[in-house]
Coordinates of C-alpha atoms in Angstrom, one line a residue:
M1356 CA -33.1 -40.8 17.2
D1357 CA -33.6 -40.6 20.9
L1358 CA -35.8 -37.9 22.4
R1359 CA -32.9 -35.9 24.0
R1360 CA -31.0 -35.7 20.8
F1361 CA -34.2 -34.7 18.9
V1362 CA -34.9 -31.9 21.4
A1363 CA -31.3 -30.6 21.2
V1364 CA -31.4 -30.5 17.4
L1365 CA -34.8 -28.8 17.4
A1366 CA -33.5 -26.2 19.9
A1367 CA -30.4 -25.5 17.8
V1368 CA -32.6 -25.1 14.6
V1369 CA -34.9 -22.7 16.4
V1370 CA -32.0 -20.6 17.7
L1371 CA -30.5 -20.5 14.2
L1372 CA -33.8 -19.5 12.7
L1373 CA -34.3 -16.8 15.2
D1374 CA -30.8 -15.5 14.7
M1375 CA -31.4 -15.4 10.9
V1376 CA -34.7 -13.6 11.3
S1377 CA -33.0 -10.9 13.6
L1378 CA -30.3 -10.5 11.0
S1379 CA -32.8 -9.9 8.2
F1380 CA -34.4 -7.1 10.1
G1381 CA -31.1 -5.4 10.7
N1382 CA -31.1 -5.3 14.5
I1383 CA -27.4 -5.5 14.8
V1384 CA -25.8 -2.4 16.4
F1385 CA -22.1 -1.6 16.5
D1386 CA -20.7 0.8 19.0
V1387 CA -18.6 3.2 16.9
R1388 CA -16.1 5.4 18.7
H1389 CA -14.2 8.3 17.2
K1390 CA -10.5 8.5 17.5
F1391 CA -10.8 11.9 19.3
A1392 CA -13.7 10.8 21.5
G1393 CA -13.8 12.8 24.8
R1394 CA -11.8 15.7 23.4
E1395 CA -13.3 18.9 22.2
C1396 CA -12.0 19.3 18.6
S1397 CA -13.2 21.7 16.1
L1398 CA -13.4 20.8 12.4
S1399 CA -10.4 23.1 11.6
A1400 CA -8.3 21.3 14.3
L1401 CA -9.2 17.9 12.8
K1402 CA -8.4 19.1 9.3
A1403 CA -5.0 20.5 10.6
H1404 CA -4.2 17.2 12.3
D1405 CA -5.1 15.3 9.1
A1406 CA -3.0 17.6 6.9
L1407 CA 0.0 17.2 9.2
R1408 CA -0.4 13.5 9.0
H1409 CA -0.5 13.6 5.2
R1410 CA 2.6 15.8 5.1
R1411 CA 4.5 13.5 7.4
I1412 CA 3.6 10.5 5.3
L1413 CA 4.5 12.1 2.0
S1414 CA 7.7 13.7 3.3
A1415 CA 9.3 10.3 3.4
V1416 CA 8.8 9.9 -0.3
D1417 CA 10.7 12.0 -2.8
L1418 CA 11.4 10.2 -6.0
P1419 CA 12.0 12.7 -8.9
L1420 CA 11.4 10.7 -12.0
G1421 CA 13.7 10.9 -15.0
G1422 CA 13.0 10.1 -18.6
N1423 CA 13.9 6.7 -20.0
G1424 CA 15.4 3.9 -17.9
H1425 CA 17.1 2.2 -20.8
P1426 CA 17.7 3.7 -24.2
A1427 CA 16.1 0.8 -26.1
D1428 CA 12.9 0.7 -24.0
A1429 CA 10.5 3.6 -24.5
G1430 CA 8.1 4.6 -21.8
L1431 CA 10.2 3.7 -18.8
Y1432 CA 10.8 6.0 -15.9
F1433 CA 13.7 5.8 -13.4
A1434 CA 14.6 7.2 -10.0
K1435 CA 17.8 7.3 -8.1
I1436 CA 17.7 5.5 -4.7
G1437 CA 20.2 4.1 -2.2
L1438 CA 20.1 0.4 -1.4
G1439 CA 22.0 -1.5 1.3
N1440 CA 24.0 -0.5 4.3
P1441 CA 26.2 1.3 3.5
S1442 CA 24.0 2.4 0.7
N1443 CA 24.9 2.1 -3.0
E1444 CA 23.1 4.4 -5.4
Y1445 CA 21.1 2.8 -8.2
Y1446 CA 18.8 4.0 -10.9
V1447 CA 15.6 1.9 -10.6
Q1448 CA 12.9 1.5 -13.1
V1449 CA 9.6 2.8 -11.6
D1450 CA 6.4 0.9 -12.6
T1451 CA 4.0 3.8 -12.8
G1452 CA 1.0 1.4 -12.7
S1453 CA 1.9 0.2 -9.2
D1454 CA 4.1 0.8 -6.2
I1455 CA 6.9 -1.5 -7.4
L1456 CA 10.4 -0.4 -8.1
W1457 CA 12.5 -2.5 -10.4
V1458 CA 16.3 -2.9 -9.9
N1459 CA 17.9 -4.1 -13.0
C1460 CA 20.1 -7.0 -11.9
A1461 CA 20.4 -9.1 -15.1
N1462 CA 24.0 -9.4 -16.4
C1463 CA 24.4 -8.5 -20.0
K1464 CA 27.3 -8.2 -22.4
R1465 CA 28.0 -4.9 -24.0
C1466 CA 25.5 -3.2 -21.7
P1467 CA 25.2 0.6 -22.2
T1468 CA 26.6 2.7 -19.4
K1469 CA 24.6 5.8 -20.2
S1470 CA 21.1 6.5 -21.7
D1471 CA 20.5 8.7 -24.6
L1472 CA 19.6 11.4 -22.0
G1473 CA 23.0 11.1 -20.4
V1474 CA 21.8 9.2 -17.3
C1475 CA 24.4 6.8 -15.9
F1476 CA 23.2 3.2 -15.6
F1477 CA 24.1 1.2 -12.4
N1478 CA 27.4 2.5 -11.0
F1479 CA 29.4 2.8 -14.2
C1480 CA 29.7 6.6 -14.1
N1481 CA 31.7 8.5 -11.5

């Protein structure tokens, strides 16, 4: 290895070692800025802003859950939603363990049109 290459590799190793030593001592500083920096906001004003934001987010979601999505399947919940443009109303199965809505699209023969609770499946009921 020639002398120039040896010096370059040695310099790189020294720089990396110094960098690792500085990391181990925790000398890294992040400049954190608040969303409302520069404005005089009281705690009550910040709480009111946050409450309004939560209400705005939650106002877009209103899915009243009904009993059973299918009379043969226990433990399912359903909600009535509109899909498409123009929208068609469907009862979807709600997976309560996640944020997924299931639209039943499988074709079946002799499918029930209503549940035991009297809820219309798909668009069979007028």
